[in-house]
Amino acid sequence: MSLHLADEAATAALAEALAAALPVPSSGWTILLQGDLGAGKSTLARALLRALGHAGPVPSPTYTLVEPYRLAQTTVYHVDLYRIGSPDELYYIGWDDLDDGLRLVEWPDRAPGLADTADLRVQLAYAGAGRTAVLEGLSERGRALACAVLGSPARPE
């Protein structure tokens, strides 16, 4: 399932559609954000956080690895795995303690096997002056989420 994102506003619209389709609360959900450097992973994460109700700044978690956001109806963990050296390091960032909220994970390919337990992968890629976003449901509820975002009547639980 692919979308063309002509500009940053289109990326924000995708984030708003994701926010509208996610169940509330979104505890235990994992969304993987993949793509080359500059493809829009952080832009999508920031827009999703704003769509879910965060009004403050959204710093990149490149150096902190995890930025938590306690929102009115859910907790979101913005995770950046770019700087981890092995999947074992997930333990040291407290990965298992993050299941009480929605995990937005940039650079998930740094932790092979992470997709096995995730719900949705959003693959972002350059497409001329814009981007493409491919939504891939990795779990049954992730497939329902992808369908909901793309306009299908299915809604995740």
XYZ file of N, CA, C and O in Angstrom:
628
model
N 0.843 -1.158 0.000
C 0.000 0.000 0.000
C 0.892 1.226 0.000
O 1.627 1.453 0.947
N 0.822 1.997 -1.059
C 1.755 3.095 -1.256
C 1.014 4.422 -1.405
O -0.061 4.488 -1.984
N 1.629 5.474 -0.885
C 1.108 6.834 -1.004
C 2.199 7.738 -1.535
O 3.370 7.581 -1.177
N 1.825 8.711 -2.352
C 2.771 9.736 -2.773
C 2.632 10.915 -1.817
O 1.529 11.377 -1.546
N 3.748 11.373 -1.288
C 3.777 12.523 -0.389
C 4.491 13.660 -1.121
O 5.712 13.666 -1.208
N 3.728 14.582 -1.637
C 4.298 15.644 -2.464
C 5.172 16.611 -1.678
O 6.125 17.171 -2.207
N 4.840 16.797 -0.382
C 5.563 17.776 0.425
C 5.378 17.466 1.906
O 4.760 16.468 2.273
N 5.902 18.354 2.751
C 5.820 18.137 4.188
C 4.367 18.132 4.668
O 4.007 17.398 5.597
N 3.510 18.933 4.044
C 2.093 18.951 4.413
C 1.445 17.586 4.142
O 0.593 17.137 4.921
N 1.845 16.920 3.086
C 1.312 15.589 2.784
C 1.805 14.574 3.812
O 1.057 13.665 4.207
N 3.035 14.732 4.278
C 3.557 13.863 5.332
C 2.769 14.080 6.617
O 2.413 13.122 7.310
N 2.465 15.335 6.928
C 1.660 15.644 8.110
C 0.253 15.057 7.968
O -0.311 14.554 8.951
N -0.305 15.090 6.777
C -1.632 14.514 6.551
C -1.610 12.999 6.782
O -2.559 12.436 7.346
N -0.538 12.333 6.359
C -0.393 10.901 6.625
C -0.339 10.660 8.135
O -0.995 9.763 8.659
N 0.416 11.470 8.849
C 0.519 11.340 10.303
C -0.847 11.548 10.961
O -1.214 10.818 11.888
N -1.608 12.504 10.489
C -2.938 12.761 11.037
C -3.860 11.573 10.780
O -4.654 11.195 11.651
N -3.759 10.963 9.607
C -4.567 9.780 9.303
C -4.177 8.612 10.204
O -5.043 7.875 10.685
N -2.880 8.450 10.446
C -2.429 7.412 11.375
C -2.979 7.660 12.777
O -3.488 6.745 13.425
N -2.877 8.895 13.241
C -3.362 9.235 14.578
C -4.860 8.971 14.698
O -5.326 8.447 15.716
N -5.613 9.306 13.668
C -7.064 9.107 13.695
C -7.431 7.627 13.684
O -8.443 7.229 14.254
N -6.601 6.802 13.059
C -6.903 5.376 12.924
C -6.401 4.537 14.088
O -6.901 3.440 14.313
N -5.429 5.041 14.838
C -4.898 4.294 15.978
C -5.934 4.184 17.081
O -6.678 5.135 17.341
N -5.975 3.053 17.773
C -6.876 2.951 18.921
C -6.351 3.807 20.063
O -5.168 4.135 20.124
N -7.257 4.197 20.952
C -6.875 4.991 22.116
C -7.229 4.194 23.351
O -8.373 3.784 23.503
N -6.271 3.936 24.241
C -4.843 4.231 24.105
C -4.174 3.258 23.132
O -4.768 2.250 22.757
N -2.962 3.563 22.772
C -2.209 2.756 21.801
C -1.125 1.923 22.470
O -0.080 1.660 21.876
N -1.356 1.533 23.685
C -0.366 0.755 24.434
C -0.027 -0.540 23.712
O -0.919 -1.237 23.219
N 1.266 -0.840 23.678
C 1.731 -2.080 23.076
C 1.891 -2.051 21.572
O 2.317 -3.037 20.983
N 1.589 -0.937 20.944
C 1.752 -0.817 19.497
C 3.183 -0.423 19.169
O 3.805 0.357 19.886
N 3.695 -0.952 18.039
C 5.024 -0.572 17.544
C 4.914 -0.243 16.068
O 4.464 -1.067 15.267
N 5.314 0.972 15.722
C 5.336 1.424 14.333
C 6.789 1.690 13.957
O 7.481 2.466 14.622
N 7.240 1.029 12.915
C 8.608 1.171 12.432
C 8.647 2.209 11.321
O 7.860 2.141 10.378
N 9.576 3.146 11.423
C 9.762 4.180 10.410
C 11.098 3.929 9.729
O 12.147 4.078 10.352
N 11.047 3.524 8.474
C 12.270 3.189 7.753
C 12.457 4.100 6.558
O 11.491 4.577 5.974
N 13.707 4.300 6.184
C 14.036 5.107 5.022
C 15.431 5.672 5.156
O 16.014 5.692 6.246
N 15.942 6.142 4.043
C 17.271 6.744 4.036
C 17.299 8.016 4.871
O 16.253 8.585 5.206
N 18.488 8.482 5.171
C 18.681 9.739 5.876
C 17.966 10.852 5.114
O 18.136 10.994 3.901
N 17.126 11.597 5.805
C 16.409 12.702 5.188
C 15.136 12.317 4.457
O 14.491 13.166 3.844
N 14.728 11.069 4.539
C 13.536 10.618 3.811
C 12.233 11.046 4.474
O 11.169 10.937 3.862
N 12.285 11.509 5.724
C 11.074 12.008 6.371
C 10.628 11.259 7.606
O 9.518 11.476 8.098
N 11.477 10.399 8.148
C 11.105 9.626 9.344
C 10.809 10.541 10.528
O 9.752 10.406 11.168
N 11.705 11.451 10.821
C 11.501 12.359 11.953
C 10.350 13.318 11.682
O 9.593 13.650 12.604
N 10.193 13.749 10.459
C 9.077 14.627 10.098
C 7.753 13.922 10.359
O 6.829 14.507 10.936
N 7.662 12.666 9.965
C 6.447 11.891 10.198
C 6.221 11.694 11.697
O 5.094 11.856 12.189
N 7.269 11.369 12.438
C 7.139 11.168 13.883
C 6.671 12.447 14.572
O 5.770 12.412 15.428
N 7.266 13.583 14.221
C 6.864 14.861 14.828
C 5.405 15.175 14.526
O 4.646 15.592 15.404
N 5.009 14.982 13.278
C 3.628 15.266 12.887
C 2.656 14.320 13.586
O 1.559 14.736 13.982
N 3.040 13.061 13.771
C 2.176 12.109 14.466
C 2.023 12.512 15.937
O 0.920 12.488 16.489
N 3.122 12.896 16.572
C 3.043 13.346 17.962
C 2.126 14.561 18.096
O 1.318 14.639 19.022
N 2.232 15.491 17.172
C 1.360 16.674 17.216
C -0.096 16.282 16.990
O -0.991 16.789 17.652
N -0.323 15.358 16.054
C -1.692 14.901 15.776
C -2.294 14.170 16.972
O -3.515 14.176 17.154
N -1.439 13.566 17.798
C -1.910 12.869 18.995
C -2.058 13.799 20.199
O -2.463 13.377 21.269
N -1.700 15.082 20.018
C -1.943 16.057 21.070
C -0.732 16.692 21.709
O -0.869 17.505 22.630
N 0.473 16.383 21.260
C 1.673 17.004 21.842
C 1.844 18.402 21.255
O 1.836 18.578 20.041
N 2.007 19.397 22.128
C 2.105 20.782 21.668
C 3.516 21.353 21.754
O 3.782 22.397 21.184
N 4.418 20.709 22.438
C 5.752 21.256 22.644
C 6.737 20.840 21.572
O 6.372 20.273 20.538
N 8.011 21.107 21.819
C 9.047 20.708 20.868
C 9.179 19.185 20.794
O 8.823 18.479 21.733
N 9.680 18.721 19.666
C 9.909 17.292 19.453
C 11.351 17.123 18.997
O 11.642 17.106 17.802
N 12.271 17.021 19.949
C 13.678 16.858 19.564
C 13.929 15.466 18.994
O 13.222 14.513 19.309
N 14.940 15.381 18.174
C 15.327 14.081 17.633
C 15.943 13.244 18.745
O 16.769 13.728 19.514
N 15.558 11.966 18.838
C 16.148 11.102 19.865
C 17.463 10.453 19.426
O 17.852 9.426 19.961
N 18.161 11.064 18.470
C 19.398 10.474 17.955
C 20.403 10.207 19.061
O 21.057 9.174 19.070
N 20.537 11.123 20.007
C 21.538 10.950 21.059
C 20.944 10.396 22.352
O 21.613 9.674 23.083
N 19.689 10.714 22.630
C 19.056 10.192 23.848
C 18.511 8.784 23.621
O 18.231 8.075 24.579
N 18.322 8.391 22.378
C 17.781 7.112 21.922
C 16.281 6.978 22.142
O 15.590 6.411 21.305
N 15.759 7.489 23.251
C 14.312 7.413 23.514
C 13.842 8.762 24.052
O 14.417 9.291 25.006
N 12.800 9.304 23.448
C 12.140 10.505 23.960
C 10.712 10.126 24.315
O 9.930 9.756 23.432
N 10.334 10.164 25.598
C 8.965 9.823 25.986
C 8.048 11.049 25.930
O 8.471 12.167 26.228
N 6.804 10.820 25.570
C 5.779 11.862 25.526
C 4.544 11.328 26.236
O 3.913 10.390 25.764
N 4.226 11.908 27.359
C 3.035 11.517 28.122
C 1.894 12.420 27.663
O 1.847 13.595 28.008
N 0.997 11.857 26.888
C -0.116 12.615 26.342
C -1.386 12.294 27.130
O -1.400 11.371 27.948
N -2.436 13.029 26.880
C -3.672 12.869 27.648
C -4.213 11.446 27.584
O -4.651 10.898 28.593
N -4.169 10.816 26.409
C -4.800 9.513 26.254
C -3.828 8.359 26.010
O -4.255 7.212 25.948
N -2.561 8.674 25.845
C -1.591 7.603 25.603
C -0.180 8.116 25.864
O 0.047 9.319 25.987
N 0.755 7.212 25.952
C 2.171 7.555 26.028
C 2.802 7.143 24.710
O 2.488 6.083 24.172
N 3.670 7.994 24.186
C 4.384 7.687 22.949
C 5.871 7.731 23.248
O 6.355 8.662 23.902
N 6.576 6.715 22.769
C 8.032 6.669 22.883
C 8.601 6.807 21.482
O 8.399 5.939 20.639
N 9.305 7.901 21.246
C 9.981 8.120 19.968
C 11.392 7.569 20.137
O 12.175 8.079 20.930
N 11.690 6.503 19.412
C 12.939 5.760 19.581
C 13.767 5.878 18.307
O 13.246 5.727 17.207
N 15.048 6.148 18.463
C 15.959 6.212 17.328
C 17.094 5.213 17.571
O 17.872 5.367 18.504
N 17.150 4.190 16.738
C 18.144 3.131 16.926
C 19.396 3.323 16.069
O 20.236 2.426 16.002
N 19.556 4.478 15.445
C 20.685 4.702 14.548
C 22.026 4.442 15.228
O 22.944 3.908 14.626
N 22.146 4.791 16.481
C 23.437 4.703 17.175
C 23.652 3.405 17.943
O 24.684 3.262 18.596
N 22.703 2.477 17.904
C 22.964 1.225 18.621
C 23.861 0.333 17.769
O 23.815 0.377 16.544
N 24.657 -0.452 18.440
C 25.607 -1.312 17.742
C 25.128 -2.731 17.542
O 25.613 -3.433 16.656
N 24.191 -3.175 18.371
C 23.686 -4.542 18.249
C 22.271 -4.600 18.832
O 21.908 -3.765 19.665
N 21.496 -5.590 18.424
C 20.141 -5.734 18.966
C 20.121 -5.915 20.484
O 19.145 -5.572 21.137
N 21.203 -6.427 21.056
C 21.284 -6.608 22.509
C 21.149 -5.286 23.265
O 20.738 -5.265 24.423
N 21.503 -4.190 22.613
C 21.446 -2.884 23.268
C 20.015 -2.425 23.543
O 19.800 -1.492 24.317
N 19.018 -3.073 22.924
C 17.626 -2.734 23.229
C 17.356 -2.923 24.720
O 16.604 -2.164 25.327
N 17.964 -3.932 25.301
C 17.813 -4.182 26.730
C 18.278 -2.974 27.540
O 17.630 -2.569 28.505
N 19.384 -2.373 27.148
C 19.974 -1.275 27.900
C 19.196 0.028 27.764
O 19.334 0.914 28.604
N 18.397 0.160 26.712
C 17.575 1.369 26.602
C 16.202 1.160 27.242
O 15.358 2.043 27.211
N 15.981 -0.017 27.823
C 14.729 -0.288 28.514
C 13.581 -0.641 27.592
O 12.423 -0.356 27.893
N 13.893 -1.295 26.476
C 12.880 -1.619 25.469
C 11.644 -2.292 26.069
O 10.512 -1.915 25.762
N 11.839 -3.258 26.938
C 10.708 -3.991 27.511
C 9.821 -3.109 28.387
O 8.653 -3.425 28.590
N 10.353 -2.018 28.878
C 9.569 -1.097 29.706
C 8.744 -0.122 28.875
O 7.963 0.654 29.434
N 8.915 -0.151 27.560
C 8.218 0.796 26.690
C 6.908 0.244 26.144
O 6.255 0.894 25.331
N 6.500 -0.940 26.587
C 5.297 -1.542 26.026
C 4.008 -0.973 26.608
O 2.921 -1.360 26.212
N 4.128 -0.009 27.535
C 2.929 0.644 28.064
C 2.466 1.780 27.167
O 1.488 2.462 27.468
N 3.144 1.989 26.051
C 2.769 3.067 25.138
C 2.990 2.670 23.696
O 3.282 1.519 23.376
N 2.847 3.632 22.832
C 3.097 3.479 21.398
C 4.575 3.728 21.150
O 5.117 4.752 21.572
N 5.244 2.783 20.489
C 6.660 2.939 20.152
C 6.770 3.321 18.679
O 6.352 2.563 17.807
N 7.322 4.503 18.422
C 7.652 4.949 17.061
C 9.147 4.763 16.913
O 9.922 5.418 17.606
N 9.573 3.894 16.019
C 10.970 3.492 15.960
C 11.601 3.882 14.630
O 11.206 3.379 13.576
N 12.580 4.774 14.711
C 13.378 5.113 13.536
C 14.592 4.193 13.476
O 15.121 3.795 14.502
N 15.027 3.862 12.294
C 16.165 2.987 12.045
C 15.975 1.593 12.676
O 16.884 1.059 13.316
N 14.805 0.966 12.504
C 14.576 -0.348 13.115
C 15.454 -1.447 12.537
O 15.633 -2.487 13.178
N 16.030 -1.214 11.355
C 16.904 -2.223 10.757
C 18.173 -2.446 11.584
O 18.861 -3.447 11.408
N 18.468 -1.548 12.533
C 19.631 -1.722 13.418
C 19.389 -2.833 14.445
O 20.318 -3.234 15.139
N 18.139 -3.262 14.563
C 17.787 -4.338 15.500
C 17.057 -5.427 14.721
O 15.830 -5.485 14.724
N 17.806 -6.267 14.010
C 17.173 -7.330 13.237
C 16.230 -8.149 14.114
O 16.514 -8.431 15.270
N 15.097 -8.482 13.557
C 14.096 -9.240 14.293
C 13.031 -8.363 14.919
O 11.989 -8.859 15.340
N 13.266 -7.062 14.990
C 12.290 -6.158 15.591
C 10.964 -6.181 14.823
O 9.891 -6.103 15.420
N 11.033 -6.325 13.521
C 9.808 -6.358 12.709
C 8.928 -7.548 13.053
O 7.711 -7.503 12.835
N 9.518 -8.589 13.629
C 8.733 -9.773 13.994
C 7.701 -9.483 15.070
O 6.716 -10.222 15.197
N 7.919 -8.443 15.857
C 6.993 -8.114 16.940
C 6.312 -6.764 16.742
O 5.585 -6.309 17.621
N 6.549 -6.125 15.600
C 5.969 -4.810 15.329
C 4.614 -4.949 14.652
O 4.221 -6.027 14.197
N 3.900 -3.828 14.576
C 2.568 -3.812 13.980
C 2.544 -3.229 12.571
O 1.833 -3.727 11.701
N 3.291 -2.166 12.356
C 3.240 -1.471 11.072
C 4.628 -0.970 10.706
O 5.359 -0.488 11.569
N 4.958 -1.104 9.421
C 6.192 -0.509 8.899
C 5.780 0.579 7.913
O 4.944 0.339 7.037
N 6.369 1.762 8.087
C 6.189 2.851 7.132
C 7.540 3.053 6.477
O 8.493 3.502 7.116
N 7.639 2.671 5.212
C 8.884 2.795 4.447
C 8.806 4.085 3.649
O 7.945 4.226 2.783
N 9.699 5.017 3.954
C 9.729 6.305 3.259
C 10.894 6.326 2.282
O 11.981 5.837 2.604
N 10.640 6.890 1.103
C 11.689 6.945 0.082
C 11.542 8.228 -0.724
O 10.443 8.786 -0.836
N 12.646 8.675 -1.274
C 12.629 9.830 -2.155
C 11.876 9.494 -3.426
O 11.987 8.386 -3.959
N 11.100 10.467 -3.916
C 10.378 10.325 -5.183
C 10.370 11.690 -5.845
O 9.450 12.490 -5.642
N 11.431 11.988 -6.594
C 11.561 13.321 -7.184
C 11.709 14.342 -6.071
O 12.499 14.172 -5.151
N 10.881 15.391 -6.111
C 10.911 16.418 -5.074
C 10.131 15.996 -3.836
O 10.242 16.616 -2.790
N 9.347 14.933 -3.941
C 8.534 14.469 -2.823
C 9.052 13.168 -2.245
O 10.238 12.859 -2.311
N 8.142 12.412 -1.682
C 8.461 11.127 -1.067
C 7.354 10.138 -1.395
O 6.251 10.515 -1.764
N 7.659 8.862 -1.207
C 6.622 7.840 -1.200
C 6.626 7.215 0.183
O 7.654 7.154 0.856
N 5.464 6.780 0.587
C 5.323 6.063 1.852
C 4.615 4.755 1.544
O 3.533 4.748 0.964
N 5.259 3.660 1.896
C 4.653 2.339 1.744
C 4.286 1.868 3.137
O 5.147 1.782 4.020
N 3.006 1.575 3.340
C 2.527 1.069 4.625
C 2.397 -0.436 4.541
O 1.730 -0.948 3.638
N 3.050 -1.121 5.456
C 3.017 -2.579 5.481
C 2.586 -3.048 6.867
O 3.284 -2.828 7.856
N 1.441 -3.675 6.932
C 0.974 -4.239 8.184
C 1.794 -5.469 8.520
O 1.891 -6.390 7.719
N 2.394 -5.487 9.695
C 3.236 -6.601 10.120
C 2.505 -7.524 11.092
O 3.008 -8.600 11.414
N 1.360 -7.092 11.575
C 0.495 -7.895 12.436
C -0.921 -7.736 11.893
O -1.177 -6.881 11.034
N -1.821 -8.525 12.411
C -3.211 -8.410 11.952
C -3.750 -7.009 12.230
O -4.363 -6.383 11.365
N -3.493 -6.485 13.418
C -3.989 -5.147 13.718
C -3.237 -4.079 12.934
O -3.783 -3.041 12.602
N -1.968 -4.355 12.601
C -1.207 -3.436 11.754
C -1.766 -3.381 10.342
O -1.819 -2.323 9.716
N -2.191 -4.528 9.828
C -2.824 -4.554 8.493
C -4.134 -3.778 8.518
O -4.447 -3.037 7.595
N -4.902 -3.924 9.600
C -6.150 -3.176 9.732
C -5.862 -1.673 9.818
O -6.589 -0.861 9.240
N -4.806 -1.292 10.523
C -4.416 0.114 10.622
C -4.053 0.658 9.251
O -4.494 1.746 8.863
N -3.245 -0.090 8.491
C -2.859 0.353 7.151
C -4.097 0.544 6.281
O -4.211 1.541 5.549
N -5.041 -0.373 6.352
C -6.284 -0.259 5.576
C -7.083 0.967 6.002
O -7.620 1.684 5.160
N -7.139 1.223 7.313
C -7.876 2.376 7.816
C -7.243 3.694 7.332
O -7.953 4.625 6.954
N -5.941 3.742 7.324
C -5.230 4.952 6.886
C -5.482 5.197 5.397
O -5.628 6.341 4.959
N -5.558 4.115 4.653
C -5.737 4.256 3.208
C -7.210 4.307 2.799
O -7.526 4.266 1.618
N -8.117 4.409 3.782
C -9.511 4.637 3.455
C -10.411 3.422 3.479
O -11.583 3.531 3.182
N -9.904 2.279 3.829
C -10.727 1.088 3.949
C -11.532 1.172 5.248
O -11.093 1.803 6.208
N -12.694 0.560 5.322
C -13.488 0.626 6.551
C -12.901 -0.161 7.725
O -13.391 -0.041 8.834
N -11.883 -0.985 7.509
C -11.299 -1.762 8.611
C -10.724 -0.819 9.654
O -10.160 0.211 9.324
N -10.866 -1.161 10.923
C -10.320 -0.345 12.007
C -9.621 -1.268 12.992
O -10.173 -2.266 13.392
N -8.399 -0.914 13.412
C -7.679 -1.779 14.343
C -8.315 -1.746 15.725
O -9.022 -0.821 16.081
N -8.022 -2.783 16.509
C -8.535 -2.860 17.886
C -7.490 -2.393 18.866
O -6.347 -2.553 18.690
